[in-house]
CSV table of C-alpha atoms in Angstrom, one decimal:
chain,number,residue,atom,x,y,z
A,1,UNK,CA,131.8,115.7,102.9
A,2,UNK,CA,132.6,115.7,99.4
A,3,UNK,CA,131.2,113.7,96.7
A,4,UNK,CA,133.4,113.5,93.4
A,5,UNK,CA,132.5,112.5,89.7
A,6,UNK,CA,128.6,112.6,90.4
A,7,UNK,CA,125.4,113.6,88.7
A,8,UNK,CA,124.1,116.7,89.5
A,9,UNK,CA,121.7,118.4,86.7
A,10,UNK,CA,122.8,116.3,83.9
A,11,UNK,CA,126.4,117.4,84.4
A,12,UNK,CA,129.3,115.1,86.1
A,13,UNK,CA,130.8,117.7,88.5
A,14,UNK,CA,132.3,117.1,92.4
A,15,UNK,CA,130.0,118.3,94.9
A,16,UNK,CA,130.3,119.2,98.9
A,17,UNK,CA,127.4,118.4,101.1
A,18,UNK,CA,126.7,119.7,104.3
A,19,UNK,CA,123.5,119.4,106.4
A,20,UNK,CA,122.6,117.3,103.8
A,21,UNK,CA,122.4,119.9,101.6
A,22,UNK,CA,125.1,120.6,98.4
A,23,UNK,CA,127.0,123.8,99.4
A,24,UNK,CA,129.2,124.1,96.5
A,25,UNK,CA,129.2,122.0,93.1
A,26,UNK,CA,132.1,122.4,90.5
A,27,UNK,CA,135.8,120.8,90.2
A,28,UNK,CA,136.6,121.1,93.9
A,29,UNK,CA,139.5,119.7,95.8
A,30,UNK,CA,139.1,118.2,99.2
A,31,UNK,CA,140.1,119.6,102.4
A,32,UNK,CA,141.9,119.0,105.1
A,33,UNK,CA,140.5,116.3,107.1
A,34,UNK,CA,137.4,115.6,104.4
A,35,UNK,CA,135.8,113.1,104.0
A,36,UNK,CA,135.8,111.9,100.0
A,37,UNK,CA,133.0,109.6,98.1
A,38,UNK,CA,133.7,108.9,95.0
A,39,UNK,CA,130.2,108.7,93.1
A,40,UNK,CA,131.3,106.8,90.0
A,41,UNK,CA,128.8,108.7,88.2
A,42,UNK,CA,125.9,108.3,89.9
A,43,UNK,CA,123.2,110.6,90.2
A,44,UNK,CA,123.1,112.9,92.9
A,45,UNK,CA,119.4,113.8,93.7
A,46,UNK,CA,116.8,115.1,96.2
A,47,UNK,CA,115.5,112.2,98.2
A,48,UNK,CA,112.5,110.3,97.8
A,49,UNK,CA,109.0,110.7,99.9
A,50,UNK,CA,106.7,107.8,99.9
A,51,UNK,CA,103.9,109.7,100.6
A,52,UNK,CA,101.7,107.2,102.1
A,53,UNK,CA,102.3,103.6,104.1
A,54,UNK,CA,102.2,102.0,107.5
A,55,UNK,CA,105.5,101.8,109.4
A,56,UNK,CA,104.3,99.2,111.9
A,57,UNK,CA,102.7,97.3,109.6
A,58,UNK,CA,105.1,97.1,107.1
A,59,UNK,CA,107.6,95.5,110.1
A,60,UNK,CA,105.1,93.2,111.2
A,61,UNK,CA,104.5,92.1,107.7
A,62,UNK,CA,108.2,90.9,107.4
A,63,UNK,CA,108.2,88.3,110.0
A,64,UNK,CA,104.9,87.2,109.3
A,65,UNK,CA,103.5,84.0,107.2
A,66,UNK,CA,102.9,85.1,103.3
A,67,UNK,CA,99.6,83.1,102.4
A,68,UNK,CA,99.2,84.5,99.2
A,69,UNK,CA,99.3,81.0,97.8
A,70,UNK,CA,97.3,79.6,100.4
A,71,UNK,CA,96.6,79.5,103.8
A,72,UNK,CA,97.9,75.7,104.0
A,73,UNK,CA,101.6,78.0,104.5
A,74,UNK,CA,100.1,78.6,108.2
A,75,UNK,CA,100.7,74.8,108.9
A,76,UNK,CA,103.9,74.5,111.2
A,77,UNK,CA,104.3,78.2,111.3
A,78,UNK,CA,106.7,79.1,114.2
A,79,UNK,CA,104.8,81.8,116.4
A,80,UNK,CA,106.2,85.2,116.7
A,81,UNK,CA,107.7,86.7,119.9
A,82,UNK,CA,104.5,87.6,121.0
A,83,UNK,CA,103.1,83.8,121.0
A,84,UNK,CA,100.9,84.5,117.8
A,85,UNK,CA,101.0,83.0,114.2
A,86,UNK,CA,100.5,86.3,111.9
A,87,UNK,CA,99.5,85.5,107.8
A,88,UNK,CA,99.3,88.3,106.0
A,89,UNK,CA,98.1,88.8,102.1
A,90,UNK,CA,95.3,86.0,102.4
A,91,UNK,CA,93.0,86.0,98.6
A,92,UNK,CA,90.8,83.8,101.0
A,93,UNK,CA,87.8,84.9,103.2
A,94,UNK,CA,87.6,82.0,105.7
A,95,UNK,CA,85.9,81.4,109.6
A,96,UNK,CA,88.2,80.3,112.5
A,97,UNK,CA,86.7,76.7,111.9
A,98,UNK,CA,89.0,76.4,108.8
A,99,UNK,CA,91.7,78.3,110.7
A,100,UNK,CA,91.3,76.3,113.3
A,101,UNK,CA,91.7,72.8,111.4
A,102,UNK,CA,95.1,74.3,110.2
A,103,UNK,CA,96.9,75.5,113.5
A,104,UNK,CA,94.6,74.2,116.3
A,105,UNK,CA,96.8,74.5,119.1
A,106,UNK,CA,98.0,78.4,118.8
A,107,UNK,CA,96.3,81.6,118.4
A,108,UNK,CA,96.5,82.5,114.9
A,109,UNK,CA,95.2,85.9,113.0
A,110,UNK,CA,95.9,86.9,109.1
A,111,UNK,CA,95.0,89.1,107.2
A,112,UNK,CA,92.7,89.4,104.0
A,113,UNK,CA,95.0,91.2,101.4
A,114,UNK,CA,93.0,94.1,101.3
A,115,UNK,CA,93.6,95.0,104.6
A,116,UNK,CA,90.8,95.6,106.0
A,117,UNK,CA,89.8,92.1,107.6
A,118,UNK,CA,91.3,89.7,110.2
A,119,UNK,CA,90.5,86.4,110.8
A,120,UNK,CA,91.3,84.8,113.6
A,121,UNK,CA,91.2,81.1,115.2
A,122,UNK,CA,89.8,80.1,118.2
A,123,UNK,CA,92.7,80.2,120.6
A,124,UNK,CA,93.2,83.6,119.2
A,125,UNK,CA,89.9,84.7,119.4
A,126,UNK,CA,90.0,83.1,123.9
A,127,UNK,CA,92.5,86.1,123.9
A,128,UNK,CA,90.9,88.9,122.4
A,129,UNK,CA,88.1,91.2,124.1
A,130,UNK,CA,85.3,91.8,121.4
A,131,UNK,CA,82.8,94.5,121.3
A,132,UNK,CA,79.6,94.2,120.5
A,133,UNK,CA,79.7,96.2,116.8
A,134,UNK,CA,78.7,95.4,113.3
A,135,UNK,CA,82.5,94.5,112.8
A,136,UNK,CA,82.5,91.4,114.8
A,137,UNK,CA,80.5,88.7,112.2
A,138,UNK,CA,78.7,86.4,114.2
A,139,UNK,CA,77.1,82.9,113.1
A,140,UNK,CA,73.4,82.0,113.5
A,141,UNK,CA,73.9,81.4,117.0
A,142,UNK,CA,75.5,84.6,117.9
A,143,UNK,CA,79.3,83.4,118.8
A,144,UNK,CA,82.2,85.3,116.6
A,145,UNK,CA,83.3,83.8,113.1
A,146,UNK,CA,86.3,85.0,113.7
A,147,UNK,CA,86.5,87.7,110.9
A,148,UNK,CA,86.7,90.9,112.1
A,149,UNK,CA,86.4,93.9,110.3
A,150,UNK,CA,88.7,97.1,110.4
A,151,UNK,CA,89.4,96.3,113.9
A,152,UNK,CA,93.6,96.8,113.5
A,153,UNK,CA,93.0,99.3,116.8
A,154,UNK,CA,91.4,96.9,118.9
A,155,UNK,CA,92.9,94.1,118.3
A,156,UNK,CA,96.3,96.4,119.5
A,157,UNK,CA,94.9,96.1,123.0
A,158,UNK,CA,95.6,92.1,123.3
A,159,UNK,CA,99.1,92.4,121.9
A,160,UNK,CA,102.3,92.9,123.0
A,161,UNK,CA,102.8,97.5,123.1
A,162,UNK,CA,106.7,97.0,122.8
A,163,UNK,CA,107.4,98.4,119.7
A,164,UNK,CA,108.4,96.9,117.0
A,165,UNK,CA,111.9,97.0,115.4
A,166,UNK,CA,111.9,99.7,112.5
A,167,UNK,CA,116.2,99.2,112.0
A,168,UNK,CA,115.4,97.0,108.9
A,169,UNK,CA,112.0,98.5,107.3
A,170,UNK,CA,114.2,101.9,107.5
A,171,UNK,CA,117.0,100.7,105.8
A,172,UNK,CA,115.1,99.2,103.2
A,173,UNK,CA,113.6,102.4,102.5
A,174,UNK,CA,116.9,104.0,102.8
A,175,UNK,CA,118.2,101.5,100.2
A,176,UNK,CA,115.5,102.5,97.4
A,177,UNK,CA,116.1,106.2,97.7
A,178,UNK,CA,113.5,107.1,100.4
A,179,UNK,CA,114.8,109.2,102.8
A,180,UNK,CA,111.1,110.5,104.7
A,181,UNK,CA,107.7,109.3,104.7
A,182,UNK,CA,104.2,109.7,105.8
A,183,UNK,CA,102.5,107.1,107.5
A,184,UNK,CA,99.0,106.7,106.8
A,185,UNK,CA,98.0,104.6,109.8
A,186,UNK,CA,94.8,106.5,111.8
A,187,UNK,CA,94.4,107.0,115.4
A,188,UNK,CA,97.9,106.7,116.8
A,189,UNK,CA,98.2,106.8,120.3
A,190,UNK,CA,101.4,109.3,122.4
A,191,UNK,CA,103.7,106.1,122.7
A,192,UNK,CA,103.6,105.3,118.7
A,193,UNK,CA,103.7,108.9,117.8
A,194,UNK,CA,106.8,109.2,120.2
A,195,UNK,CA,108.5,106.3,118.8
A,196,UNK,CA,107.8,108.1,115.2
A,197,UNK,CA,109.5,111.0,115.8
A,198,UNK,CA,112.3,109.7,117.2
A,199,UNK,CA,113.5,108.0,114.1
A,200,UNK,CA,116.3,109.0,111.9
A,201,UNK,CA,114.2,108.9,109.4
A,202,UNK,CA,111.7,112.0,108.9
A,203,UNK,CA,108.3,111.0,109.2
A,204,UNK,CA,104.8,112.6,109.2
A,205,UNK,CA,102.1,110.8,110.9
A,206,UNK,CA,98.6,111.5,109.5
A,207,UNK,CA,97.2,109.5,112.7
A,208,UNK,CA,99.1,112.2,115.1
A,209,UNK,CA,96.3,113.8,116.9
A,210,UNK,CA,98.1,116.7,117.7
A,211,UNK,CA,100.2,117.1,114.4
A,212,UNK,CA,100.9,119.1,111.6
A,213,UNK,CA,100.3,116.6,108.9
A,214,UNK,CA,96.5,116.5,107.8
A,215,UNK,CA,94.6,114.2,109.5
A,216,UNK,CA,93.5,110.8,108.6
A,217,UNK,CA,90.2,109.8,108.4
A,218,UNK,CA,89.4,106.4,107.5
A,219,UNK,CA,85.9,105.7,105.8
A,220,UNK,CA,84.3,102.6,105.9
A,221,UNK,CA,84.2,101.9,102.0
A,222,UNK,CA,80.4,99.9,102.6
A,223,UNK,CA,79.4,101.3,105.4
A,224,UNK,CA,79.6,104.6,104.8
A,225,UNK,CA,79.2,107.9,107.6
A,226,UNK,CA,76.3,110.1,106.9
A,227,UNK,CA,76.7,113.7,105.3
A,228,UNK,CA,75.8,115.2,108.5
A,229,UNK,CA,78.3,113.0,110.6
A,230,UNK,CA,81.6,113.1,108.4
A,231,UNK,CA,80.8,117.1,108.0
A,232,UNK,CA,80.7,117.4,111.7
A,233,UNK,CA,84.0,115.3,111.9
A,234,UNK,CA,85.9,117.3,109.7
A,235,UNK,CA,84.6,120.7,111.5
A,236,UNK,CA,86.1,120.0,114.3
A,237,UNK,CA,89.3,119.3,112.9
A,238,UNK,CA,89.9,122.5,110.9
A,239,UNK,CA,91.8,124.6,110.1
A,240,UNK,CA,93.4,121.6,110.2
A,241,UNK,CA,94.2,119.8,106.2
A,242,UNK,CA,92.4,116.2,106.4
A,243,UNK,CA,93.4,113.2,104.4
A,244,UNK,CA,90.3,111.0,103.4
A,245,UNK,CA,90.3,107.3,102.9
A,246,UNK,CA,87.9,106.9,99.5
A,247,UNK,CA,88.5,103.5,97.9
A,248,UNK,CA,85.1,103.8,96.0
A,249,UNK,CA,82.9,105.8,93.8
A,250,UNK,CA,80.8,106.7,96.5
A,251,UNK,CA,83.0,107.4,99.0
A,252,UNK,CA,84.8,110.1,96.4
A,253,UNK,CA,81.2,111.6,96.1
A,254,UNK,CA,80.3,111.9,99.6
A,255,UNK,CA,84.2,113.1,100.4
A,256,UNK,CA,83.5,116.4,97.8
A,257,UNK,CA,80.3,116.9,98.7
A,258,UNK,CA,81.2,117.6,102.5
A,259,UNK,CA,84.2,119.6,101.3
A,260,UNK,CA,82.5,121.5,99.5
A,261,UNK,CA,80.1,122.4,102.2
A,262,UNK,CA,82.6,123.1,105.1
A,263,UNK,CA,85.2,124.5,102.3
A,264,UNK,CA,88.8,122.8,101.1
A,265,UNK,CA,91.7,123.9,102.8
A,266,UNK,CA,95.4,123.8,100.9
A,267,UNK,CA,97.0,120.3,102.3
A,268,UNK,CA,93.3,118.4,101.9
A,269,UNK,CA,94.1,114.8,100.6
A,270,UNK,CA,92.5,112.3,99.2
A,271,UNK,CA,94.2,109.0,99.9
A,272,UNK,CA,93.8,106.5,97.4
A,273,UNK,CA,91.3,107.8,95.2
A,274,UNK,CA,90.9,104.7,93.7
A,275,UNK,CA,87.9,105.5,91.2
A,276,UNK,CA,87.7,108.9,90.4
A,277,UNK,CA,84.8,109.5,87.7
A,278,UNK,CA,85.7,113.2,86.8
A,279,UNK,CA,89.2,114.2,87.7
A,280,UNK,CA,88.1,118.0,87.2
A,281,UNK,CA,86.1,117.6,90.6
A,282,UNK,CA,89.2,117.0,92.8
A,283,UNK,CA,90.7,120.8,91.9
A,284,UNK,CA,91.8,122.4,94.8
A,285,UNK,CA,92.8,118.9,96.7
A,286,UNK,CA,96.0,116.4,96.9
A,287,UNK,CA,95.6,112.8,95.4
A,288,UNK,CA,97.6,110.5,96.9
A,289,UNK,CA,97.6,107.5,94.6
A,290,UNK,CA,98.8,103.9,94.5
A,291,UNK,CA,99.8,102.9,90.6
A,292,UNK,CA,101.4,99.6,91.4
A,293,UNK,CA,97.5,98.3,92.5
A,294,UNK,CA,96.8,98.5,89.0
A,295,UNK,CA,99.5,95.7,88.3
A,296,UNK,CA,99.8,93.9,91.3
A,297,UNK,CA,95.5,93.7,91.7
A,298,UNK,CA,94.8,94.0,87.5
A,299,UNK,CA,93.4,90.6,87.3
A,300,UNK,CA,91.3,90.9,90.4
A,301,UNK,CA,89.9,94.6,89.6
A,302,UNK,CA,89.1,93.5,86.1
A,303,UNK,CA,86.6,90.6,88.0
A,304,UNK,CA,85.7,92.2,91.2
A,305,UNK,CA,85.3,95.8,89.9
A,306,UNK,CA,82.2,97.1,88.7
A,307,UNK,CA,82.7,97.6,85.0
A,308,UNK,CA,81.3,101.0,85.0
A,309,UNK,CA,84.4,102.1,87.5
A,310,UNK,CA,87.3,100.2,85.4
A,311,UNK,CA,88.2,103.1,83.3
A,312,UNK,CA,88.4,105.4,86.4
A,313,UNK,CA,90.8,103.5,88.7
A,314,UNK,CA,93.7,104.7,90.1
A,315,UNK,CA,93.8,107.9,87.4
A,316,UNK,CA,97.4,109.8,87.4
A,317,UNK,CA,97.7,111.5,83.5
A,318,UNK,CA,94.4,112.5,83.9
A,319,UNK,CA,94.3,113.8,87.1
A,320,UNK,CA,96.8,116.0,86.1
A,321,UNK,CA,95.7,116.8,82.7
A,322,UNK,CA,92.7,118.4,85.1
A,323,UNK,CA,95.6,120.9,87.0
A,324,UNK,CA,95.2,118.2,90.5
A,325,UNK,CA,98.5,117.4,92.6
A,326,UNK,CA,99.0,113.6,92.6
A,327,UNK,CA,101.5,112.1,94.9
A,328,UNK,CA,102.9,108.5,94.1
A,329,UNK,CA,103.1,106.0,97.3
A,330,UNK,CA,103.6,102.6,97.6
A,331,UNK,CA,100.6,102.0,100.6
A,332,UNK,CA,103.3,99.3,102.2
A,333,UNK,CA,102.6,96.9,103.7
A,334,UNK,CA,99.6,96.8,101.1
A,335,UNK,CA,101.7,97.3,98.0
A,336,UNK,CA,105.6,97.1,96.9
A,337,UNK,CA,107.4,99.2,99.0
A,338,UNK,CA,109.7,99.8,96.2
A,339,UNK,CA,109.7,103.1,94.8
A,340,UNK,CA,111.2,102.1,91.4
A,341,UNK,CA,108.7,99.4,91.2
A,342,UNK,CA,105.9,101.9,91.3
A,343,UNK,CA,107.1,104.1,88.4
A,344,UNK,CA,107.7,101.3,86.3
A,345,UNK,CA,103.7,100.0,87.0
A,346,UNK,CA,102.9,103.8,86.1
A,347,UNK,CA,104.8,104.2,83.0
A,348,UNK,CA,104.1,100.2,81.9
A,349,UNK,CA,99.9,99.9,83.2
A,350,UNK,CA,97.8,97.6,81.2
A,351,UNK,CA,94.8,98.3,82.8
A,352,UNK,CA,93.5,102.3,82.6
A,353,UNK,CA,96.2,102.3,79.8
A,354,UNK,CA,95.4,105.9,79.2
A,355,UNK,CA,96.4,106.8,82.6
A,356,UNK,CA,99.9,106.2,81.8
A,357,UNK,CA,102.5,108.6,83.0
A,358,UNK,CA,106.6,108.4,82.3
A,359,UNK,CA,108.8,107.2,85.1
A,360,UNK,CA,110.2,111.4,85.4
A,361,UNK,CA,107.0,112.6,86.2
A,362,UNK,CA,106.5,110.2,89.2
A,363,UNK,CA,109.9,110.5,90.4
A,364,UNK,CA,109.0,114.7,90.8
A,365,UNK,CA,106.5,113.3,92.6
A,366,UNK,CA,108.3,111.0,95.1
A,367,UNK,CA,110.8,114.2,95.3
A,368,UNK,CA,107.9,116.2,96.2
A,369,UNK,CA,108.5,117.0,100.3
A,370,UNK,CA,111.2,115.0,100.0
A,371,UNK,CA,114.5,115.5,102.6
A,372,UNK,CA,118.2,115.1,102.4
A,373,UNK,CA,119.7,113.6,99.1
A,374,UNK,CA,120.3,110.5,97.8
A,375,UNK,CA,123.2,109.0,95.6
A,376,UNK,CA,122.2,106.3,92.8
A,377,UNK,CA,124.6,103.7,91.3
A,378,UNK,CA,123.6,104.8,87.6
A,379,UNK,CA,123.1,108.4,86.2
A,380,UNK,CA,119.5,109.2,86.2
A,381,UNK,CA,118.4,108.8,82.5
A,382,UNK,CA,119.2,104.7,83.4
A,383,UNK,CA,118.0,104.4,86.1
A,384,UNK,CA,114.4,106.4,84.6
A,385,UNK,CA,115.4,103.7,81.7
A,386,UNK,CA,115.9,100.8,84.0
A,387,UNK,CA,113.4,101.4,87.2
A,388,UNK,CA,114.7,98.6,89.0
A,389,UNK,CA,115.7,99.0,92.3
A,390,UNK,CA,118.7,96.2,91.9
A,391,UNK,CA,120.5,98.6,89.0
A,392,UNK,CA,119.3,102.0,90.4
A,393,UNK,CA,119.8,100.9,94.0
A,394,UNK,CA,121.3,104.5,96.7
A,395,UNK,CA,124.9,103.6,97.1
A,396,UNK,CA,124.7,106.7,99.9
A,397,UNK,CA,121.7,108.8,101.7
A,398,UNK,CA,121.4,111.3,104.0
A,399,UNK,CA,118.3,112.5,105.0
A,400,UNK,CA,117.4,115.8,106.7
A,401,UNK,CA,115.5,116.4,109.5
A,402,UNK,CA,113.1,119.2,109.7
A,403,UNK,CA,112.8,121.5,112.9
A,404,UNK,CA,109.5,120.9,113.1
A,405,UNK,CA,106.3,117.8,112.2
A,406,UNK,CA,106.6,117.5,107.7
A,407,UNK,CA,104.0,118.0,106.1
A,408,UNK,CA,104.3,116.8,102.6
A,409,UNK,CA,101.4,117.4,99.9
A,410,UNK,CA,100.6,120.3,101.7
């Protein structure tokens, strides 16, 4: 294929592609039988990688009920396919007796905008098998509340296993530049992890048990693992890279400190690291970070967040100022999947100010492990200018598939 009047290292040249790779770059005339793009100028770069959201998730979340302006949006709510009403991005905390005053005749479950809790109405909760853990709230009498904590897996088991439809998420993605991904979501079973790899989209699946990608390990920000436990846990997983869920100051600490005992590996992540009180303590790790939190969640941090942790959230400059990787993702469904979006919150934050870094370095980052190549409408200084996904938006992608399980960050 060739691709005339593009972008390509600051200079408007023609250039051929094959394998989605450029072969030759220059004034070049097309040949027999070629197929011919012309690029109007656009930029012609290495595709994006977001290096950290959750595939099934991020479909579910499109056909489901936004309630971030109130759960009162659940009221006459069509169920999905599978029978159920699913909110997501709830600000609220409520009990199935509220849920079940707004849609008493369907099973219902949303989810806290955090991500970490469901809560679930009565009918919903007549179809769900509960165990008898901690993450099951009960009321003085014993019976559920219906919130249930970090219980995404179980909660699997009383749903529908037919996949879901990934055709639109992907060409989202597709449409912002992304052309490969890892998804972040732990403890995937052979069917999911099948269904994965068989997209035309590159994808590296921390939750693969038997992948290349570093494994996932998702720590239960308040209830935290003991030294002795999480140690043993990541023994057994080495020589393979893990990629550890900290979200708080003391999750961080306990993180290093087992690290440090069994020994960092090259590919060890940490995802989120969303208060990091000395950046010089992560040398030798991958920091897989979330900027867009800081704008979409400011108000709420600068509540909820204890102010001793404020000027340590989500650090980038100085992370890097202190020689440690950071990787740029937009944790989707959680936060915007829009990778132009999350420059501009890193180049524009209010909150951490310092932390600021320009919209170049966090596209190197995106770029980092990223596949194929990607075509923009605008020439790259406007769209660095512009970082909005409606100007900059990929006119043409290709990405390219590896032989083998990516393994970005590594």
């Amino acid at each position: 294929m060739l691709l005339t009047h593009v972008e390509l290292d600051g200079a408007l040249i023609d250039a051929r592609v094959l394998d989605a790779a450029v072969v030759e770059a220059g004034r070049l005339q097309p040949r027999a039988g070629e197929e011919v793009l012309d690029g109007r100028g656009g930029a012609l770069i290495r595709g994006l990688h977001d290096h950290h959201l959750h595939l099934y998730a991020l479909a579910a979340d499109r056909g489901s009920v936004d309630c971030s302006s109130g759960l009162a949006a659940l009221t006459g709510a069509r169920p999905g396919s599978d029978g159920w009403v699913r909110g997501v991005r709830a600000r609220e905390s409520v009990d199935r007796a509220v849920l079940d005053a707004l849609v008493p005749d369907r099973p219902v479950r949303v989810q806290h905008r955090g991500g970490s809790l469901w809560m679930l109405n009565s009918a919903a909760l007549a179809r769900v098998r509960l165990d008898g853990s901690d993450d099951v709230e009960r009321d003085e009498d014993g019976a559920p509340s219906g919130r249930l904590w970090r219980y995404d897996a179980r909660l699997r088991a009383a749903l529908p296993t037919t996949p879901p439809d990934l055709g639109p998420v992907l060409a989202e993605l597709t449409s912002y530049g992304i052309t490969s991904v890892t998804d972040a979501t732990p403890g995937l079973d052979a069917g999911v992890v099948s269904h994965l790899a068989g997209l035309d989209l590159p994808v590296a699946a921390l939750g693969d048990p038997a992948g290349a990608a570093p494994w996932k390990l998702l720590l239960r920000d308040h209830d935290l693992v003991s030294f002795d436990d999480l140690l043993e846990t990541v023994r057994r997983r080495r020589p393979r890279p893990v990629a550890v869920h900290c979200v708080t100051r003391e999750s961080l600490l306990l993180t290093l400190a087992v690290l440090d005992e069994v020994g960092r590996v090259p590919g060890d992540r940490i995802e989120h690291g969303a208060v990091v009180p000395d950046p010089a303590a992560l040398r030798g790790l991958v920091v897989v970070t979330q900027p867009a939190f800081v704008t979409t969640r400011g108000e709420d941090y600068r509540r909820d967040v204890e102010p001793d942790d404020l000027p340590h959230l989500y650090r980038y400059r100085s992370l890097l100022d202190a020689g440690v990787p950071v990787l740029p993702s937009s944790d989707a469904p959680y936060g915007p999947v829009d990778p132009w979006v999350v420059m501009r919150a890193a180049r524009d934050r209010v909150l951490g100010r310092p932390e600021r870094v320009d919209a170049a370095t966090v596209l190197r980052g995106y770029q980092h492990g990223g596949s194929g190549l990607v075509l923009l409408r605008t020439g790259l200084s406007e769209a660095l200018d512009a970082l909005d996904s409606a100007v900059v938006r990929a006119s043409w992608s290709v990405p390219r598939r590896p032989a083998g399980n990516s393994t970005p960050g590594r």
